[in-house]
Short mmCIF file of C-alpha atoms in Angstrom, two decimals:
data_model
loop_
_atom_site.label_atom_id
_atom_site.label_comp_id
_atom_site.label_asym_id
_atom_site.label_seq_id
_atom_site.Cartn_x
_atom_site.Cartn_y
_atom_site.Cartn_z
CA MET C 22 -3.81 11.27 -12.09
CA ILE C 23 -3.16 12.15 -8.53
CA GLU C 24 -3.60 15.81 -7.45
CA LEU C 25 -2.80 17.17 -4.04
CA GLN C 26 -4.38 20.53 -3.22
CA ASN C 27 -2.95 22.36 -0.16
CA ILE C 28 -2.56 19.16 1.94
CA THR C 29 -1.73 19.89 5.57
CA LYS C 30 -1.12 17.22 8.27
CA ALA C 31 0.23 17.76 11.68
CA TYR C 32 0.70 15.65 14.85
CA TYR C 33 0.75 17.34 18.19
CA TYR C 34 3.45 16.86 20.86
CA ASN C 35 3.10 18.74 24.15
CA GLY C 36 0.49 20.96 22.50
CA ARG C 37 2.67 22.01 19.67
CA PRO C 38 2.18 20.89 16.03
CA LYS C 39 4.81 18.90 14.18
CA TYR C 40 3.90 19.36 10.51
CA ILE C 41 4.25 16.40 8.27
CA ALA C 42 2.96 18.42 5.33
CA ARG C 43 1.97 22.13 5.22
CA ASN C 44 0.02 23.42 2.24
CA VAL C 45 1.50 20.76 -0.14
CA SER C 46 0.19 20.90 -3.70
CA ALA C 47 1.37 18.61 -6.57
CA MET C 48 0.05 16.92 -9.62
CA PHE C 49 1.25 13.46 -10.68
CA PRO C 50 0.11 12.57 -14.24
CA THR C 51 -1.14 9.17 -15.17
CA GLY C 52 1.72 6.94 -16.25
CA ALA C 53 4.44 8.83 -14.39
CA ARG C 54 6.87 7.09 -12.12
CA ILE C 55 7.39 9.21 -9.00
CA GLY C 56 9.72 8.60 -6.06
CA LEU C 57 9.15 10.28 -2.73
CA MET C 58 12.37 10.39 -0.71
CA GLY C 59 13.19 11.62 2.69
CA ARG C 60 14.66 10.76 6.09
CA ASN C 61 13.03 8.29 8.47
CA GLY C 62 10.11 10.08 10.13
CA ALA C 63 9.81 12.71 7.43
CA GLY C 64 6.29 11.74 6.61
CA LYS C 65 6.53 9.73 3.42
CA SER C 66 4.28 6.91 4.66
CA THR C 67 1.89 9.47 6.21
CA LEU C 68 1.60 11.22 2.79
CA LEU C 69 1.03 7.84 1.00
CA SER C 70 -1.73 6.99 3.55
CA ILE C 71 -3.38 10.35 2.90
CA ILE C 72 -3.19 9.77 -0.89
CA ALA C 73 -4.69 6.24 -0.32
CA GLY C 74 -7.49 7.58 1.73
CA SER C 75 -6.62 5.57 4.85
CA LEU C 76 -5.69 8.70 6.79
CA ASN C 77 -7.32 12.08 6.61
CA ALA C 78 -5.43 15.33 6.09
CA ASP C 79 -6.04 18.19 8.50
CA ALA C 80 -6.77 20.41 5.49
CA GLY C 81 -6.65 20.18 1.71
CA ARG C 82 -7.90 17.80 -0.83
CA VAL C 83 -6.73 14.74 -2.79
CA ARG C 84 -8.15 14.11 -6.27
CA ILE C 85 -7.57 10.76 -8.02
CA THR C 86 -8.66 9.61 -11.41
CA GLY C 87 -8.36 5.95 -12.16
CA SER C 88 -7.91 2.89 -9.96
CA MET C 89 -5.23 2.83 -7.23
CA SER C 90 -3.64 0.05 -5.21
CA TRP C 91 -3.44 0.08 -1.42
CA PRO C 92 -0.05 1.24 -0.11
CA ILE C 93 2.16 -1.75 -0.71
CA GLY C 94 4.64 -2.18 2.20
CA LEU C 95 2.08 -1.17 4.82
CA GLN C 96 0.86 -4.59 5.85
CA GLY C 97 -2.67 -3.56 6.71
CA CYS C 98 -4.42 -5.53 3.99
CA ILE C 99 -3.29 -8.98 5.22
CA HIS C 100 -5.10 -10.76 8.02
CA PRO C 101 -2.55 -12.77 10.10
CA ASP C 102 -5.11 -15.49 11.05
CA LEU C 103 -5.92 -16.35 7.54
CA THR C 104 -3.77 -18.41 5.19
CA GLY C 105 -2.08 -16.80 2.22
CA THR C 106 -4.69 -18.45 -0.08
CA GLN C 107 -7.57 -17.12 2.11
CA ASN C 108 -6.12 -13.58 2.08
CA VAL C 109 -5.84 -13.74 -1.76
CA LYS C 110 -9.46 -14.95 -2.02
CA PHE C 111 -10.66 -12.08 0.15
CA ILE C 112 -8.78 -9.46 -1.89
CA ALA C 113 -10.06 -11.00 -5.14
CA ARG C 114 -13.64 -10.65 -3.90
CA VAL C 115 -13.09 -7.10 -2.66
CA TYR C 116 -11.66 -6.00 -6.04
CA GLY C 117 -13.96 -8.15 -8.25
CA VAL C 118 -11.21 -10.11 -9.96
CA ASP C 119 -11.16 -13.82 -10.85
CA THR C 120 -10.26 -15.63 -7.66
CA GLU C 121 -8.48 -18.62 -9.21
CA GLU C 122 -6.41 -16.46 -11.64
CA LEU C 123 -5.28 -14.27 -8.70
CA ILE C 124 -4.42 -17.26 -6.59
CA ASP C 125 -2.37 -18.79 -9.41
CA PHE C 126 -0.59 -15.53 -10.07
CA VAL C 127 0.25 -14.84 -6.41
CA SER C 128 1.27 -18.48 -5.75
CA ASP C 129 3.81 -18.30 -8.65
CA PHE C 130 4.86 -14.74 -7.88
CA ALA C 131 5.38 -14.97 -4.08
CA GLU C 132 7.15 -18.44 -4.18
CA LEU C 133 5.68 -19.43 -0.78
CA GLY C 134 5.34 -23.15 -1.60
CA GLN C 135 3.40 -25.05 1.10
CA ASN C 136 3.38 -21.94 3.25
CA PHE C 137 0.80 -20.42 1.00
CA ASP C 138 -1.80 -22.57 2.83
CA GLN C 139 -0.46 -21.78 6.34
CA PRO C 140 -1.64 -18.82 8.47
CA VAL C 141 0.13 -15.63 7.60
CA ARG C 142 1.12 -14.99 11.27
CA ASN C 143 3.72 -17.78 10.79
CA TYR C 144 5.32 -16.01 7.77
CA SER C 145 8.55 -14.07 7.89
CA SER C 146 8.27 -10.37 7.12
CA GLY C 147 9.72 -11.10 3.66
CA MET C 148 7.10 -13.73 2.96
CA ARG C 149 4.34 -11.37 4.04
CA ALA C 150 5.81 -8.67 1.82
CA ARG C 151 5.95 -11.02 -1.20
CA LEU C 152 2.36 -12.10 -0.57
CA GLN C 153 1.10 -8.57 -0.40
CA PHE C 154 3.16 -7.37 -3.36
CA GLY C 155 1.98 -10.40 -5.38
CA MET C 156 -1.64 -9.59 -4.56
CA SER C 157 -1.23 -6.07 -5.66
CA MET C 158 0.69 -6.83 -8.86
CA GLY C 159 -1.93 -9.47 -9.76
CA ILE C 160 -4.64 -6.79 -9.93
CA ARG C 161 -4.52 -4.29 -12.73
CA PHE C 162 -4.44 -0.81 -11.24
CA ASP C 163 -3.79 2.45 -12.98
CA THR C 164 -1.55 3.61 -10.09
CA TYR C 165 0.45 1.60 -7.55
CA LEU C 166 1.45 3.06 -4.25
CA ILE C 167 4.61 1.44 -2.95
CA ASP C 168 5.93 2.30 0.47
CA GLU C 169 9.41 1.08 1.40
CA VAL C 170 10.56 -0.63 -1.70
CA SER C 171 12.99 -2.71 0.38
CA ALA C 172 9.96 -4.18 2.19
CA VAL C 173 9.20 -6.53 -0.75
CA GLY C 174 11.84 -9.20 -0.03
CA ASP C 175 13.79 -10.92 2.69
CA ALA C 176 17.12 -9.19 3.58
#
């Protein structure tokens, strides 16, 4: 379950607040599929980052029960100087999952071929997205946060 309690987040421009969220409260039950839609710049990614804990709200509280993925689509969990394989090994250690099983899953899922053993900085954006999506799907989470569903494949 994810519960938002009076979440407020603002950015300041010329001394004036631009509210991304103002006193937002919501409860998302375990097992629900929720879509957050809005215009570009509306604050969807910001709200997901607050839920994930990678960005602090100005006020309010987020309560989470169960395990939760990092925000898929925000490429922060991939180190560009490491190979795809090395990135997967790192994530496997962080999350305490079997390294070889995760490598096998991501290798099959992402379909990177020989690129899997090349530095991620050489990947296209679609290849990076498939790597990250595969790493997340290869780990059992109770909740998956997915930002920009179109970011998981080449256009």
